[in-house]
PDB file of C-alpha atoms in Angstrom:
ATOM      1  CA  SER F   1     -14.847   0.937  -2.149  1.00  0.00           C
ATOM      2  CA  TYR F   2     -13.781   4.364  -0.978  1.00  0.00           C
ATOM      3  CA  GLU F   3     -14.103   7.214  -3.433  1.00  0.00           C
ATOM      4  CA  LEU F   4     -12.608  10.696  -3.615  1.00  0.00           C
ATOM      5  CA  THR F   5     -14.428  13.271  -5.729  1.00  0.00           C
ATOM      6  CA  GLN F   6     -12.794  16.336  -7.276  1.00  0.00           C
ATOM      7  CA  PRO F   7     -14.188  18.955  -9.637  1.00  0.00           C
ATOM      8  CA  PRO F   8     -12.934  18.278 -13.183  1.00  0.00           C
ATOM      9  CA  SER F   9     -11.731  21.822 -13.664  1.00  0.00           C
ATOM     10  CA  VAL F  10     -11.014  25.039 -11.813  1.00  0.00           C
ATOM     11  CA  SER F  11     -10.055  28.375 -13.343  1.00  0.00           C
ATOM     12  CA  VAL F  12      -8.219  31.231 -11.658  1.00  0.00           C
ATOM     13  CA  SER F  13      -6.716  34.538 -12.693  1.00  0.00           C
ATOM     14  CA  PRO F  14      -2.998  35.111 -12.143  1.00  0.00           C
ATOM     15  CA  GLY F  15      -2.304  36.421  -8.672  1.00  0.00           C
ATOM     16  CA  GLN F  16      -5.620  35.214  -7.291  1.00  0.00           C
ATOM     17  CA  THR F  17      -6.333  32.310  -4.949  1.00  0.00           C
ATOM     18  CA  ALA F  18      -7.279  28.913  -6.322  1.00  0.00           C
ATOM     19  CA  SER F  19      -9.094  26.331  -4.220  1.00  0.00           C
ATOM     20  CA  ILE F  20      -9.420  22.702  -5.264  1.00  0.00           C
ATOM     21  CA  THR F  21     -11.666  20.447  -3.225  1.00  0.00           C
ATOM     22  CA  CYS F  22     -11.618  16.714  -2.629  1.00  0.00           C
ATOM     23  CA  SER F  23     -14.622  15.021  -1.068  1.00  0.00           C
ATOM     24  CA  GLY F  24     -14.860  11.636   0.595  1.00  0.00           C
ATOM     25  CA  ASP F  25     -16.775  10.021   3.422  1.00  0.00           C
ATOM     26  CA  LYS F  26     -15.247  11.197   6.714  1.00  0.00           C
ATOM     27  CA  LEU F  27     -12.132  12.275   4.825  1.00  0.00           C
ATOM     28  CA  GLY F  28     -11.277  14.605   7.685  1.00  0.00           C
ATOM     29  CA  ASP F  29     -10.648  11.566   9.897  1.00  0.00           C
ATOM     30  CA  ILE F  30      -7.688  10.485   7.754  1.00  0.00           C
ATOM     31  CA  TYR F  31      -4.791  12.289   6.123  1.00  0.00           C
ATOM     32  CA  ALA F  32      -4.947  13.615   2.583  1.00  0.00           C
ATOM     33  CA  SER F  33      -2.093  14.207   0.176  1.00  0.00           C
ATOM     34  CA  TRP F  34      -2.037  16.306  -2.983  1.00  0.00           C
ATOM     35  CA  TYR F  35      -0.050  15.848  -6.189  1.00  0.00           C
ATOM     36  CA  GLN F  36       0.648  18.201  -9.059  1.00  0.00           C
ATOM     37  CA  GLN F  37       1.159  16.823 -12.553  1.00  0.00           C
ATOM     38  CA  LYS F  38       2.138  18.935 -15.520  1.00  0.00           C
ATOM     39  CA  PRO F  39       1.743  17.644 -19.100  1.00  0.00           C
ATOM     40  CA  GLY F  40       4.308  15.010 -19.965  1.00  0.00           C
ATOM     41  CA  GLN F  41       5.743  14.953 -16.443  1.00  0.00           C
ATOM     42  CA  SER F  42       5.526  12.660 -13.450  1.00  0.00           C
ATOM     43  CA  PRO F  43       3.415  13.675 -10.455  1.00  0.00           C
ATOM     44  CA  VAL F  44       4.948  15.791  -7.701  1.00  0.00           C
ATOM     45  CA  LEU F  45       3.863  15.655  -4.056  1.00  0.00           C
ATOM     46  CA  VAL F  46       2.856  19.163  -2.977  1.00  0.00           C
ATOM     47  CA  ILE F  47       0.980  18.496   0.290  1.00  0.00           C
ATOM     48  CA  TYR F  48       1.034  15.561   2.700  1.00  0.00           C
ATOM     49  CA  GLN F  49      -0.619  14.930   6.061  1.00  0.00           C
ATOM     50  CA  ASP F  50      -3.311  17.463   5.111  1.00  0.00           C
ATOM     51  CA  THR F  51      -1.191  20.579   5.594  1.00  0.00           C
ATOM     52  CA  LYS F  52       2.537  19.857   5.261  1.00  0.00           C
ATOM     53  CA  ARG F  53       4.685  20.932   2.337  1.00  0.00           C
ATOM     54  CA  PRO F  54       7.669  18.859   1.187  1.00  0.00           C
ATOM     55  CA  SER F  55      10.908  20.770   0.879  1.00  0.00           C
ATOM     56  CA  GLY F  56      11.058  22.772  -2.319  1.00  0.00           C
ATOM     57  CA  ILE F  57       7.309  23.331  -2.573  1.00  0.00           C
ATOM     58  CA  PRO F  58       6.467  27.056  -2.524  1.00  0.00           C
ATOM     59  CA  GLU F  59       4.672  28.518   0.477  1.00  0.00           C
ATOM     60  CA  ARG F  60       1.747  29.559  -1.720  1.00  0.00           C
ATOM     61  CA  PHE F  61       0.607  25.920  -1.617  1.00  0.00           C
ATOM     62  CA  SER F  62      -1.405  25.031   1.483  1.00  0.00           C
ATOM     63  CA  GLY F  63      -3.906  22.398   2.509  1.00  0.00           C
ATOM     64  CA  SER F  64      -6.719  21.746   4.939  1.00  0.00           C
ATOM     65  CA  ASN F  65      -8.947  18.804   5.755  1.00  0.00           C
ATOM     66  CA  SER F  66     -12.112  18.708   7.819  1.00  0.00           C
ATOM     67  CA  GLY F  67     -15.385  16.844   7.773  1.00  0.00           C
ATOM     68  CA  ASN F  68     -15.794  15.286   4.359  1.00  0.00           C
ATOM     69  CA  THR F  69     -13.626  17.713   2.408  1.00  0.00           C
ATOM     70  CA  ALA F  70      -9.936  18.322   1.897  1.00  0.00           C
ATOM     71  CA  THR F  71      -8.892  21.504   0.145  1.00  0.00           C
ATOM     72  CA  LEU F  72      -5.742  22.496  -1.695  1.00  0.00           C
ATOM     73  CA  THR F  73      -5.277  26.251  -1.784  1.00  0.00           C
ATOM     74  CA  ILE F  74      -2.843  28.080  -4.028  1.00  0.00           C
ATOM     75  CA  SER F  75      -2.365  31.701  -3.038  1.00  0.00           C
ATOM     76  CA  GLY F  76      -1.070  34.197  -5.572  1.00  0.00           C
ATOM     77  CA  THR F  77      -1.453  31.625  -8.343  1.00  0.00           C
ATOM     78  CA  GLN F  78       1.170  31.790 -11.045  1.00  0.00           C
ATOM     79  CA  ALA F  79       1.082  30.626 -14.648  1.00  0.00           C
ATOM     80  CA  MET F  80       3.499  27.835 -13.727  1.00  0.00           C
ATOM     81  CA  ASP F  81       0.866  26.382 -11.389  1.00  0.00           C
ATOM     82  CA  GLU F  82      -1.333  25.394 -14.320  1.00  0.00           C
ATOM     83  CA  ALA F  83      -1.499  21.605 -14.044  1.00  0.00           C
ATOM     84  CA  ASP F  84      -3.610  18.644 -13.031  1.00  0.00           C
ATOM     85  CA  TYR F  85      -3.994  18.150  -9.289  1.00  0.00           C
ATOM     86  CA  TYR F  86      -4.871  14.884  -7.575  1.00  0.00           C
ATOM     87  CA  CYS F  87      -5.865  14.247  -3.987  1.00  0.00           C
ATOM     88  CA  GLN F  88      -5.041  10.912  -2.381  1.00  0.00           C
ATOM     89  CA  ALA F  89      -5.917   9.119   0.829  1.00  0.00           C
ATOM     90  CA  TRP F  90      -5.643   5.643   2.337  1.00  0.00           C
ATOM     91  CA  ASP F  91      -8.552   3.309   2.994  1.00  0.00           C
ATOM     92  CA  SER F  92      -7.915  -0.113   4.531  1.00  0.00           C
ATOM     93  CA  SER F  93      -4.300  -0.149   3.348  1.00  0.00           C
ATOM     94  CA  THR F  94      -5.392   0.752  -0.175  1.00  0.00           C
ATOM     95  CA  ALA F  95      -4.431   4.061  -1.731  1.00  0.00           C
ATOM     96  CA  VAL F  96      -7.211   5.978  -3.436  1.00  0.00           C
ATOM     97  CA  PHE F  97      -6.747   8.889  -5.824  1.00  0.00           C
ATOM     98  CA  GLY F  98      -9.326  11.460  -6.740  1.00  0.00           C
ATOM     99  CA  GLY F  99     -10.203  11.815 -10.399  1.00  0.00           C
ATOM    100  CA  GLY F 100      -8.074  14.920 -10.769  1.00  0.00           C
ATOM    101  CA  THR F 101      -8.728  18.608 -11.301  1.00  0.00           C
ATOM    102  CA  LYS F 102      -7.348  20.596 -14.197  1.00  0.00           C
ATOM    103  CA  LEU F 103      -6.297  24.016 -12.945  1.00  0.00           C
ATOM    104  CA  THR F 104      -6.325  26.675 -15.623  1.00  0.00           C
ATOM    105  CA  VAL F 105      -4.633  30.007 -14.984  1.00  0.00           C
ATOM    106  CA  LEU F 106      -6.076  32.633 -17.288  1.00  0.00           C
TER     107      LEU F 106
ATOM    108  CA  GLU N   1      19.652  13.400  -6.789  1.00  0.00           C
ATOM    109  CA  VAL N   2      17.148  10.811  -5.583  1.00  0.00           C
ATOM    110  CA  GLN N   3      16.136   8.768  -8.588  1.00  0.00           C
ATOM    111  CA  LEU N   4      13.816   5.976  -9.623  1.00  0.00           C
ATOM    112  CA  VAL N   5      14.148   4.356 -13.040  1.00  0.00           C
ATOM    113  CA  GLU N   6      11.517   1.953 -14.305  1.00  0.00           C
ATOM    114  CA  SER N   7      12.050  -0.664 -16.994  1.00  0.00           C
ATOM    115  CA  GLY N   8      10.435  -3.764 -18.433  1.00  0.00           C
ATOM    116  CA  GLY N   9       7.441  -2.278 -20.192  1.00  0.00           C
ATOM    117  CA  GLY N  10       6.452  -3.193 -23.707  1.00  0.00           C
ATOM    118  CA  LEU N  11       3.833  -4.664 -25.998  1.00  0.00           C
ATOM    119  CA  VAL N  12       2.314  -7.944 -24.821  1.00  0.00           C
ATOM    120  CA  GLN N  13      -0.658 -10.041 -25.872  1.00  0.00           C
ATOM    121  CA  PRO N  14      -3.698 -10.463 -23.624  1.00  0.00           C
ATOM    122  CA  GLY N  15      -3.252 -13.296 -21.168  1.00  0.00           C
ATOM    123  CA  ARG N  16       0.542 -13.092 -21.190  1.00  0.00           C
ATOM    124  CA  SER N  17       2.912 -11.903 -18.468  1.00  0.00           C
ATOM    125  CA  LEU N  18       5.351  -9.048 -17.971  1.00  0.00           C
ATOM    126  CA  ARG N  19       7.722  -8.079 -15.170  1.00  0.00           C
ATOM    127  CA  LEU N  20       8.446  -4.457 -14.385  1.00  0.00           C
ATOM    128  CA  SER N  21      11.513  -3.312 -12.483  1.00  0.00           C
ATOM    129  CA  CYS N  22      12.369  -0.103 -10.688  1.00  0.00           C
ATOM    130  CA  ALA N  23      15.945   0.776  -9.777  1.00  0.00           C
ATOM    131  CA  ALA N  24      16.437   3.214  -6.917  1.00  0.00           C
ATOM    132  CA  SER N  25      19.459   5.357  -6.249  1.00  0.00           C
ATOM    133  CA  VAL N  26      20.753   8.028  -3.864  1.00  0.00           C
ATOM    134  CA  PHE N  27      18.547   7.132  -0.931  1.00  0.00           C
ATOM    135  CA  THR N  28      18.428   4.324   1.607  1.00  0.00           C
ATOM    136  CA  PHE N  29      16.023   2.095  -0.271  1.00  0.00           C
ATOM    137  CA  ASP N  30      15.221  -0.225   2.627  1.00  0.00           C
ATOM    138  CA  ASP N  31      14.066   2.664   4.815  1.00  0.00           C
ATOM    139  CA  TYR N  32      10.935   3.269   2.775  1.00  0.00           C
ATOM    140  CA  ALA N  33       7.771   1.683   1.466  1.00  0.00           C
ATOM    141  CA  MET N  34       7.373   1.664  -2.306  1.00  0.00           C
ATOM    142  CA  HIS N  35       4.453   1.725  -4.718  1.00  0.00           C
ATOM    143  CA  TRP N  36       3.377   1.157  -8.286  1.00  0.00           C
ATOM    144  CA  VAL N  37       0.909   3.657  -9.727  1.00  0.00           C
ATOM    145  CA  ARG N  38      -0.441   3.596 -13.266  1.00  0.00           C
ATOM    146  CA  GLN N  39      -1.986   6.119 -15.590  1.00  0.00           C
ATOM    147  CA  VAL N  40      -3.811   5.643 -18.841  1.00  0.00           C
ATOM    148  CA  PRO N  41      -2.783   8.495 -21.182  1.00  0.00           C
ATOM    149  CA  GLY N  42      -5.140  11.409 -20.699  1.00  0.00           C
ATOM    150  CA  LYS N  43      -6.684   9.843 -17.595  1.00  0.00           C
ATOM    151  CA  GLY N  44      -6.117   9.958 -13.854  1.00  0.00           C
ATOM    152  CA  LEU N  45      -3.762   8.180 -11.476  1.00  0.00           C
ATOM    153  CA  GLU N  46      -4.561   4.690 -10.222  1.00  0.00           C
ATOM    154  CA  TRP N  47      -2.646   3.078  -7.378  1.00  0.00           C
ATOM    155  CA  VAL N  48      -1.734  -0.497  -8.267  1.00  0.00           C
ATOM    156  CA  SER N  49       0.231  -1.900  -5.347  1.00  0.00           C
ATOM    157  CA  GLY N  50       2.429  -1.018  -2.388  1.00  0.00           C
ATOM    158  CA  ILE N  51       5.009  -2.808  -0.246  1.00  0.00           C
ATOM    159  CA  SER N  52       6.545  -1.967   3.105  1.00  0.00           C
ATOM    160  CA  TRP N  53      10.287  -1.606   3.678  1.00  0.00           C
ATOM    161  CA  ASP N  54      10.630  -5.221   4.815  1.00  0.00           C
ATOM    162  CA  SER N  55       7.958  -6.703   2.527  1.00  0.00           C
ATOM    163  CA  GLY N  56       5.905  -7.350   5.656  1.00  0.00           C
ATOM    164  CA  SER N  57       2.885  -5.398   4.473  1.00  0.00           C
ATOM    165  CA  ILE N  58       1.644  -5.572   0.899  1.00  0.00           C
ATOM    166  CA  GLY N  59      -1.474  -4.172  -0.701  1.00  0.00           C
ATOM    167  CA  TYR N  60      -3.140  -4.375  -4.095  1.00  0.00           C
ATOM    168  CA  ALA N  61      -5.903  -2.578  -5.905  1.00  0.00           C
ATOM    169  CA  ASP N  62      -8.948  -4.774  -6.467  1.00  0.00           C
ATOM    170  CA  SER N  63      -8.422  -4.444 -10.216  1.00  0.00           C
ATOM    171  CA  VAL N  64      -5.115  -6.354 -10.075  1.00  0.00           C
ATOM    172  CA  LYS N  65      -5.494  -8.561  -7.002  1.00  0.00           C
ATOM    173  CA  GLY N  66      -4.682 -12.169  -7.812  1.00  0.00           C
ATOM    174  CA  ARG N  67      -2.934 -11.271 -11.079  1.00  0.00           C
ATOM    175  CA  PHE N  68      -0.115  -8.910 -10.047  1.00  0.00           C
ATOM    176  CA  THR N  69       2.608  -9.503  -7.453  1.00  0.00           C
ATOM    177  CA  ILE N  70       4.804  -6.798  -5.987  1.00  0.00           C
ATOM    178  CA  SER N  71       8.208  -7.590  -4.516  1.00  0.00           C
ATOM    179  CA  ARG N  72      11.449  -5.884  -3.613  1.00  0.00           C
ATOM    180  CA  ASP N  73      15.118  -6.776  -3.235  1.00  0.00           C
ATOM    181  CA  ASN N  74      16.676  -4.384  -0.751  1.00  0.00           C
ATOM    182  CA  ALA N  75      20.168  -5.704  -1.474  1.00  0.00           C
ATOM    183  CA  LYS N  76      19.718  -4.612  -5.094  1.00  0.00           C
ATOM    184  CA  ASN N  77      17.775  -1.410  -4.348  1.00  0.00           C
ATOM    185  CA  SER N  78      15.071  -2.674  -6.655  1.00  0.00           C
ATOM    186  CA  LEU N  79      11.298  -2.922  -6.785  1.00  0.00           C
ATOM    187  CA  TYR N  80       9.399  -5.306  -9.029  1.00  0.00           C
ATOM    188  CA  LEU N  81       5.895  -5.886 -10.357  1.00  0.00           C
ATOM    189  CA  GLN N  82       5.080  -9.286 -11.809  1.00  0.00           C
ATOM    190  CA  MET N  83       2.008  -8.909 -13.999  1.00  0.00           C
ATOM    191  CA  ASN N  84       0.203 -12.072 -15.082  1.00  0.00           C
ATOM    192  CA  THR N  85      -2.929 -12.693 -17.119  1.00  0.00           C
ATOM    193  CA  LEU N  86      -2.697  -9.219 -18.589  1.00  0.00           C
ATOM    194  CA  ARG N  87      -5.796  -7.546 -19.971  1.00  0.00           C
ATOM    195  CA  ALA N  88      -6.329  -4.691 -22.410  1.00  0.00           C
ATOM    196  CA  GLU N  89      -7.416  -2.522 -19.490  1.00  0.00           C
ATOM    197  CA  ASP N  90      -3.962  -2.902 -17.922  1.00  0.00           C
ATOM    198  CA  THR N  91      -2.556  -0.774 -20.730  1.00  0.00           C
ATOM    199  CA  ALA N  92      -1.014   2.286 -19.070  1.00  0.00           C
ATOM    200  CA  LEU N  93       2.117   4.139 -18.051  1.00  0.00           C
ATOM    201  CA  TYR N  94       3.388   2.499 -14.874  1.00  0.00           C
ATOM    202  CA  TYR N  95       5.165   4.654 -12.309  1.00  0.00           C
ATOM    203  CA  CYS N  96       7.332   3.525  -9.442  1.00  0.00           C
ATOM    204  CA  ALA N  97       6.992   5.816  -6.418  1.00  0.00           C
ATOM    205  CA  LYS N  98       8.745   6.104  -3.057  1.00  0.00           C
ATOM    206  CA  ASP N  99       6.713   6.555   0.118  1.00  0.00           C
ATOM    207  CA  ARG N 100       7.632   9.008   2.820  1.00  0.00           C
ATOM    208  CA  THR N 101       7.289   6.267   5.433  1.00  0.00           C
ATOM    209  CA  MET N 102       8.452   2.713   5.999  1.00  0.00           C
ATOM    210  CA  ILE N 103       5.053   1.076   6.059  1.00  0.00           C
ATOM    211  CA  GLN N 104       2.704   0.877   3.086  1.00  0.00           C
ATOM    212  CA  GLY N 105      -0.890   1.768   3.692  1.00  0.00           C
ATOM    213  CA  VAL N 106      -0.413   4.236   6.518  1.00  0.00           C
ATOM    214  CA  SER N 107      -2.409   7.415   6.343  1.00  0.00           C
ATOM    215  CA  ALA N 108       0.607   9.542   7.210  1.00  0.00           C
ATOM    216  CA  GLY N 109       2.404   8.460   4.067  1.00  0.00           C
ATOM    217  CA  GLY N 110       2.682  10.177   0.749  1.00  0.00           C
ATOM    218  CA  MET N 111       4.556   9.424  -2.449  1.00  0.00           C
ATOM    219  CA  ASP N 112       7.393  11.910  -2.567  1.00  0.00           C
ATOM    220  CA  VAL N 113       9.584  10.594  -5.378  1.00  0.00           C
ATOM    221  CA  TRP N 114       8.350   9.292  -8.732  1.00  0.00           C
ATOM    222  CA  GLY N 115      10.082   7.735 -11.695  1.00  0.00           C
ATOM    223  CA  GLN N 116       9.427   8.667 -15.293  1.00  0.00           C
ATOM    224  CA  GLY N 117       7.353   5.558 -15.889  1.00  0.00           C
ATOM    225  CA  THR N 118       7.424   2.594 -18.246  1.00  0.00           C
ATOM    226  CA  THR N 119       4.686   1.947 -20.776  1.00  0.00           C
ATOM    227  CA  VAL N 120       2.746  -1.305 -20.872  1.00  0.00           C
ATOM    228  CA  THR N 121       0.542  -2.018 -23.875  1.00  0.00           C
ATOM    229  CA  VAL N 122      -1.667  -5.093 -23.873  1.00  0.00           C
ATOM    230  CA  SER N 123      -2.940  -5.816 -27.362  1.00  0.00           C
TER     231      SER N 123
END
């Protein structure tokens, strides 16, 4: 079965750029989505089709996908961005989520 | 505001059944695919099942295939998950989620609206 691998944790200082990676076999050949989940809350879609932001998602969130790696980038990271982030892709009509990355802003 | 409200969770013994429901409001329900996603507290997200706008395309995770059945009633703006032969490992918070597209399983999709979830405990 298809697997997506994320680092368990990433740390960033306020105002700096955070990058969260998601690796999967030939991931660049399919679209990736990214979700943000804060403690006690439901997930929120922040990036879809590799690079697109849903309405209401700040411009500091951006995405890329090439080769075997998709990347979520948060520019000018704010304290409110501290959360768990999950990548997701489709394989044979089955959705696959990465294991999640805890972003700490310190 | 676009809203999804799940119900039907609870405590159930192993081997028994449970039916989850998800009521949708403030969007054209039959224009979109829908999904069930679960999460064990403190753990990651796991996609359970998805269904296209017209029920023509349905998918299941291997972990639930043959035991769970997804369905929808567009006239009632509702999504369902029939869960049979429940196991302890099915214990989780179950979310209902709306897809951006009509067809489940397409790469261009993404789950852009989520409910608050309903808790299923198998013990």
